[in-house]
Amino acid sequence: TGGTKSAVAESASITWDTVQMVVSGVKLEAELKSLITHKDSIEIEFKWRGPQVIDLLDSALTFGNFILQPGYYDEIELEVEGKRDDASPDPVFYMSGTYTNAGDENIPVVVEVYSNLEFKTEKEDVEVTEENSDITSTIQLYLDELMADISPGQLDNAELTEGVIVISAENNSNLYQSVVGKLSEDRECRYWTKNKHDDDDDDDDDD
């Protein structure tokens, strides 16, 4: 996962220093096409269990590695879950940074999401060979898009908790609903196979 660290609206801006999520589990489901009928699929499922706190600003972070056997797959689907029971008493999703308003005043801002989260990505008609059995799937969050529907004026008028703009279900709930909506809708999924002998980060993505 990765994203843009700064969000800019007019002359105001937000810089995020910490973005993290509790990952409870990763599930990969694949439908392997039958070599006999070339129609029927064999369902394959892999699971990785956490929980693990991950830094979403770390572009080199990987977890839940799976190896698929060579063949033709009708579909491969990846699901990442964050459960509040695993994160409790901490948030499932957390961001902290600094909001700089039009008057060049710096105000700390925090986003806390305690509800369950789920991200999915899928791809159809995938060929896996001995050379590209390393399957990489990335669910990418753009941090500026999470705040896209929140104006500088709304942040200027937000309620402060000990000098901090706290955006949560209990604080500034209108801003919270906007962020949660974007968190559910605005994400880019990238999916590719990589030659296991390659050392670079080149990818053939399907957005």
Short mmCIF file of C-alpha atoms in Angstrom, two decimals, residues 68-185:
data_model
loop_
_atom_site.label_atom_id
_atom_site.label_comp_id
_atom_site.label_asym_id
_atom_site.label_seq_id
_atom_site.Cartn_x
_atom_site.Cartn_y
_atom_site.Cartn_z
CA LEU A 68 0.65 -20.14 -6.87
CA GLN A 69 1.33 -23.24 -8.93
CA PRO A 70 1.79 -22.68 -12.68
CA GLY A 71 -1.39 -22.72 -14.74
CA TYR A 72 -4.21 -20.64 -16.16
CA TYR A 73 -6.45 -18.94 -13.62
CA ASP A 74 -9.94 -17.73 -14.40
CA GLU A 75 -9.72 -15.30 -11.51
CA ILE A 76 -7.44 -14.34 -8.63
CA GLU A 77 -8.85 -12.28 -5.76
CA LEU A 78 -7.06 -10.72 -2.80
CA GLU A 79 -8.83 -9.52 0.33
CA VAL A 80 -7.29 -7.57 3.23
CA GLU A 81 -9.24 -7.22 6.47
CA GLY A 82 -8.80 -5.05 9.53
CA LYS A 83 -11.03 -5.96 12.48
CA ARG A 84 -11.76 -3.73 15.44
CA ASP A 85 -11.56 -6.67 17.87
CA ASP A 86 -7.92 -7.18 16.86
CA ALA A 87 -7.07 -3.48 17.12
CA SER A 88 -8.89 -2.71 20.37
CA PRO A 89 -8.36 -0.44 22.23
CA ASP A 90 -6.51 1.25 19.35
CA PRO A 91 -8.05 2.30 15.99
CA VAL A 92 -8.11 -0.06 13.02
CA PHE A 93 -7.01 2.82 10.79
CA TYR A 94 -5.06 5.84 12.06
CA MET A 95 -3.56 8.96 10.51
CA SER A 96 -1.83 11.88 12.19
CA GLY A 97 -0.26 14.96 10.69
CA THR A 98 -0.37 18.73 10.50
CA TYR A 99 -2.95 21.02 8.95
CA THR A 100 -1.53 24.35 7.79
CA ASN A 101 -4.30 26.89 7.22
CA ALA A 102 -4.34 29.97 4.99
CA GLY A 103 -2.87 32.02 7.83
CA ASP A 104 0.15 29.70 7.98
CA GLU A 105 -0.95 28.35 11.36
CA ASN A 106 -0.06 24.71 12.06
CA ILE A 107 -2.71 22.59 13.77
CA PRO A 108 -2.27 18.88 14.59
CA VAL A 109 -4.89 16.65 12.94
CA VAL A 110 -5.75 13.03 13.69
CA VAL A 111 -8.07 10.55 11.93
CA GLU A 112 -9.25 7.53 13.92
CA VAL A 113 -11.38 4.72 12.46
CA TYR A 114 -12.42 2.03 14.91
CA SER A 115 -14.81 0.13 12.61
CA ASN A 116 -13.96 -2.95 10.53
CA LEU A 117 -12.26 -2.29 7.20
CA GLU A 118 -11.94 -4.43 4.10
CA PHE A 119 -10.11 -3.92 0.81
CA LYS A 120 -10.31 -6.18 -2.24
CA THR A 121 -8.64 -6.48 -5.62
CA GLU A 122 -9.17 -9.06 -8.32
CA LYS A 123 -8.01 -9.95 -11.81
CA GLU A 124 -9.38 -12.35 -14.40
CA ASP A 125 -7.58 -14.57 -16.92
CA VAL A 126 -4.13 -14.81 -15.32
CA GLU A 127 -1.37 -17.09 -16.58
CA VAL A 128 1.16 -18.18 -13.96
CA THR A 129 4.36 -19.86 -15.18
CA GLU A 130 7.49 -21.16 -13.49
CA GLU A 131 9.12 -17.82 -14.24
CA ASN A 132 6.40 -15.53 -12.87
CA SER A 133 4.97 -17.46 -9.94
CA ASP A 134 5.60 -14.41 -7.73
CA ILE A 135 2.19 -12.74 -7.74
CA THR A 136 2.11 -9.17 -6.46
CA SER A 137 -1.14 -7.36 -5.69
CA THR A 138 -1.21 -3.83 -4.35
CA ILE A 139 -4.15 -1.94 -2.93
CA GLN A 140 -3.14 1.70 -3.08
CA LEU A 141 -4.70 4.47 -1.01
CA TYR A 142 -4.32 8.09 -2.05
CA LEU A 143 -4.29 10.13 1.14
CA ASP A 144 -5.20 13.38 -0.61
CA GLU A 145 -8.35 11.71 -1.98
CA LEU A 146 -9.44 10.70 1.52
CA MET A 147 -9.75 14.41 2.37
CA ALA A 148 -10.97 15.54 -1.05
CA ASP A 149 -14.50 16.42 0.07
CA ILE A 150 -13.34 18.35 3.14
CA SER A 151 -12.73 22.05 2.55
CA PRO A 152 -10.21 24.26 4.37
CA GLY A 153 -13.18 26.12 5.80
CA GLN A 154 -14.50 22.94 7.39
CA LEU A 155 -11.11 22.26 8.96
CA ASP A 156 -10.85 25.86 10.16
CA ASN A 157 -14.22 25.47 11.89
CA ALA A 158 -13.59 21.96 13.20
CA GLU A 159 -13.90 21.30 16.92
CA LEU A 160 -10.53 21.05 18.67
CA THR A 161 -9.71 18.51 21.37
CA GLU A 162 -6.85 19.89 23.44
CA GLY A 163 -5.64 21.82 20.39
CA VAL A 164 -5.97 18.87 17.98
CA ILE A 165 -8.46 18.38 15.13
CA VAL A 166 -9.67 14.86 15.95
CA ILE A 167 -11.72 13.25 13.17
CA SER A 168 -13.53 10.23 14.53
CA ALA A 169 -17.03 8.83 15.02
CA GLU A 170 -17.32 10.90 18.22
CA ASN A 171 -15.48 14.05 17.09
CA ASN A 172 -16.23 16.12 13.99
CA SER A 173 -18.52 13.34 12.79
CA ASN A 174 -19.38 15.13 9.52
CA LEU A 175 -15.71 15.10 8.53
CA TYR A 176 -15.42 11.51 9.73
CA GLN A 177 -18.26 10.33 7.51
CA SER A 178 -16.58 11.97 4.52
CA VAL A 179 -13.25 10.24 5.22
CA VAL A 180 -14.84 6.84 5.83
CA GLY A 181 -16.81 7.14 2.60
CA LYS A 182 -13.65 7.90 0.64
CA LEU A 183 -11.76 5.16 2.45
CA SER A 184 -14.34 2.68 1.18
CA GLU A 185 -14.66 4.02 -2.36
#
